[in-house]
GROMACS .gro file of C-alpha atoms in nm:
model
  152
    1UNK     CA    1  -1.558  26.812  13.936
    2UNK     CA    2  -1.703  26.476  14.045
    3UNK     CA    3  -1.986  26.505  13.792
    4UNK     CA    4  -1.732  26.518  13.510
    5UNK     CA    5  -1.587  26.183  13.627
    6UNK     CA    6  -1.917  25.998  13.668
    7UNK     CA    7  -2.282  26.068  13.736
    8UNK     CA    8  -2.301  25.886  14.068
    9UNK     CA    9  -1.985  26.022  14.228
   10UNK     CA   10  -2.141  26.333  14.378
   11UNK     CA   11  -2.343  26.120  14.620
   12UNK     CA   12  -2.029  25.963  14.759
   13UNK     CA   13  -1.856  26.293  14.831
   14UNK     CA   14  -2.159  26.451  14.999
   15UNK     CA   15  -2.186  26.425  15.376
   16UNK     CA   16  -2.509  26.224  15.383
   17UNK     CA   17  -2.644  25.875  15.446
   18UNK     CA   18  -2.930  25.906  15.198
   19UNK     CA   19  -3.021  26.152  14.928
   20UNK     CA   20  -3.248  26.223  14.636
   21UNK     CA   21  -3.030  26.259  14.328
   22UNK     CA   22  -3.155  26.442  14.021
   23UNK     CA   23  -3.019  26.528  13.680
   24UNK     CA   24  -2.760  26.266  13.595
   25UNK     CA   25  -2.710  26.207  13.967
   26UNK     CA   26  -2.495  26.512  14.017
   27UNK     CA   27  -2.768  26.716  14.191
   28UNK     CA   28  -2.772  26.573  14.544
   29UNK     CA   29  -3.028  26.666  14.809
   30UNK     CA   30  -2.951  26.499  15.141
   31UNK     CA   31  -3.241  26.353  15.340
   32UNK     CA   32  -3.222  26.265  15.708
   33UNK     CA   33  -3.264  25.896  15.790
   34UNK     CA   34  -3.418  25.779  16.116
   35UNK     CA   35  -3.267  25.457  16.247
   36UNK     CA   36  -3.038  25.198  16.092
   37UNK     CA   37  -3.116  25.038  15.756
   38UNK     CA   38  -2.972  24.708  15.637
   39UNK     CA   39  -2.955  24.600  15.277
   40UNK     CA   40  -2.781  24.341  15.066
   41UNK     CA   41  -2.637  24.432  14.728
   42UNK     CA   42  -2.510  24.189  14.466
   43UNK     CA   43  -2.367  24.225  14.118
   44UNK     CA   44  -2.364  23.987  13.823
   45UNK     CA   45  -2.043  23.930  13.632
   46UNK     CA   46  -2.172  24.130  13.335
   47UNK     CA   47  -2.225  24.504  13.358
   48UNK     CA   48  -2.466  24.735  13.181
   49UNK     CA   49  -2.399  25.003  12.924
   50UNK     CA   50  -2.569  25.314  13.063
   51UNK     CA   51  -2.633  25.465  12.715
   52UNK     CA   52  -2.792  25.138  12.598
   53UNK     CA   53  -3.010  25.113  12.910
   54UNK     CA   54  -3.132  25.470  12.862
   55UNK     CA   55  -3.193  25.417  12.490
   56UNK     CA   56  -3.436  25.136  12.579
   57UNK     CA   57  -3.623  25.341  12.839
   58UNK     CA   58  -3.996  25.370  12.785
   59UNK     CA   59  -4.143  25.626  13.021
   60UNK     CA   60  -4.470  25.520  13.182
   61UNK     CA   61  -4.777  25.737  13.158
   62UNK     CA   62  -4.831  25.725  13.535
   63UNK     CA   63  -4.653  25.967  13.765
   64UNK     CA   64  -4.433  25.808  14.033
   65UNK     CA   65  -4.273  25.999  14.315
   66UNK     CA   66  -3.989  25.927  14.555
   67UNK     CA   67  -4.170  26.127  14.826
   68UNK     CA   68  -4.333  25.822  14.997
   69UNK     CA   69  -3.991  25.654  15.017
   70UNK     CA   70  -3.812  25.959  15.152
   71UNK     CA   71  -4.092  26.010  15.407
   72UNK     CA   72  -4.059  25.649  15.522
   73UNK     CA   73  -3.682  25.682  15.559
   74UNK     CA   74  -3.722  25.996  15.767
   75UNK     CA   75  -4.002  25.877  15.994
   76UNK     CA   76  -3.953  25.516  16.098
   77UNK     CA   77  -3.725  25.217  16.089
   78UNK     CA   78  -3.938  24.984  15.880
   79UNK     CA   79  -3.900  24.874  15.521
   80UNK     CA   80  -4.088  25.120  15.302
   81UNK     CA   81  -4.407  24.998  15.137
   82UNK     CA   82  -4.340  24.804  14.816
   83UNK     CA   83  -4.518  25.060  14.601
   84UNK     CA   84  -4.267  25.329  14.700
   85UNK     CA   85  -3.970  25.139  14.554
   86UNK     CA   86  -3.904  25.167  14.182
   87UNK     CA   87  -3.641  25.221  13.916
   88UNK     CA   88  -3.771  25.318  13.573
   89UNK     CA   89  -3.460  25.175  13.405
   90UNK     CA   90  -3.511  24.817  13.528
   91UNK     CA   91  -3.717  24.687  13.235
   92UNK     CA   92  -3.470  24.818  12.979
   93UNK     CA   93  -3.169  24.689  13.175
   94UNK     CA   94  -3.323  24.343  13.219
   95UNK     CA   95  -3.379  24.315  12.845
   96UNK     CA   96  -3.011  24.395  12.786
   97UNK     CA   97  -2.864  24.187  13.068
   98UNK     CA   98  -3.030  23.846  13.128
   99UNK     CA   99  -2.777  23.763  13.402
  100UNK     CA  100  -2.878  24.074  13.595
  101UNK     CA  101  -3.244  23.994  13.539
  102UNK     CA  102  -3.190  23.645  13.684
  103UNK     CA  103  -3.006  23.793  13.983
  104UNK     CA  104  -3.296  24.029  14.052
  105UNK     CA  105  -3.541  23.736  14.046
  106UNK     CA  106  -3.315  23.528  14.272
  107UNK     CA  107  -3.271  23.810  14.522
  108UNK     CA  108  -3.649  23.868  14.528
  109UNK     CA  109  -3.708  23.498  14.586
  110UNK     CA  110  -3.453  23.472  14.868
  111UNK     CA  111  -3.569  23.791  15.040
  112UNK     CA  112  -3.939  23.737  14.971
  113UNK     CA  113  -3.971  24.105  14.884
  114UNK     CA  114  -3.882  24.328  14.589
  115UNK     CA  115  -3.525  24.360  14.475
  116UNK     CA  116  -3.423  24.667  14.284
  117UNK     CA  117  -3.149  24.778  14.054
  118UNK     CA  118  -2.916  25.063  14.143
  119UNK     CA  119  -2.895  25.336  13.881
  120UNK     CA  120  -2.871  25.185  13.533
  121UNK     CA  121  -2.745  24.858  13.683
  122UNK     CA  122  -2.607  24.608  13.708
  123UNK     CA  123  -2.591  24.614  14.089
  124UNK     CA  124  -2.908  24.477  14.250
  125UNK     CA  125  -3.018  24.518  14.612
  126UNK     CA  126  -3.291  24.447  14.861
  127UNK     CA  127  -3.376  24.615  15.188
  128UNK     CA  128  -3.376  24.401  15.503
  129UNK     CA  129  -3.562  24.416  15.833
  130UNK     CA  130  -3.244  24.379  16.040
  131UNK     CA  131  -2.883  24.262  16.040
  132UNK     CA  132  -2.975  23.897  16.093
  133UNK     CA  133  -3.203  23.894  15.788
  134UNK     CA  134  -2.938  24.069  15.581
  135UNK     CA  135  -2.680  23.808  15.680
  136UNK     CA  136  -2.919  23.522  15.597
  137UNK     CA  137  -2.992  23.664  15.251
  138UNK     CA  138  -2.624  23.738  15.191
  139UNK     CA  139  -2.528  23.377  15.271
  140UNK     CA  140  -2.774  23.243  15.012
  141UNK     CA  141  -2.619  23.432  14.722
  142UNK     CA  142  -2.349  23.275  14.506
  143UNK     CA  143  -1.997  23.375  14.617
  144UNK     CA  144  -1.918  23.534  14.282
  145UNK     CA  145  -2.216  23.771  14.313
  146UNK     CA  146  -2.187  23.877  14.677
  147UNK     CA  147  -2.088  24.236  14.701
  148UNK     CA  148  -2.209  24.433  15.001
  149UNK     CA  149  -2.377  24.375  15.334
  150UNK     CA  150  -2.433  24.723  15.468
  151UNK     CA  151  -2.594  24.927  15.738
  152UNK     CA  152  -2.689  25.283  15.668
   0.00000   0.00000   0.00000
């Protein structure tokens, strides 16, 4: 039923902290997470049209896997290696939403590490080493873009 309302809703009704979502997001496979994770999420005032983001998607020729990320989440409490974090929709979404693109750059600059986009956007986030770092990053974002400071 949740999948008929929205592609991402299944994750929120599952009993899990983290998951690999496939299909349109309705196929949820929970993964165990070791330790507490902190992240900061922010959202620009303009949203993204999911159909438009997907219509601009250009699939890379290289194969990328979420396995290194899921392994990192299961085994330790450190930020996963940069190469394990990716969202294939980011390039298309940034072309369509310059405000979101600027927010991604700002978040990367503040955090001094990659910022990513959630789903087809426009929410952006970065992982943090600890609560103190998350609070510091959160405080440096404009009030109208602050959204979530979260522990998982």
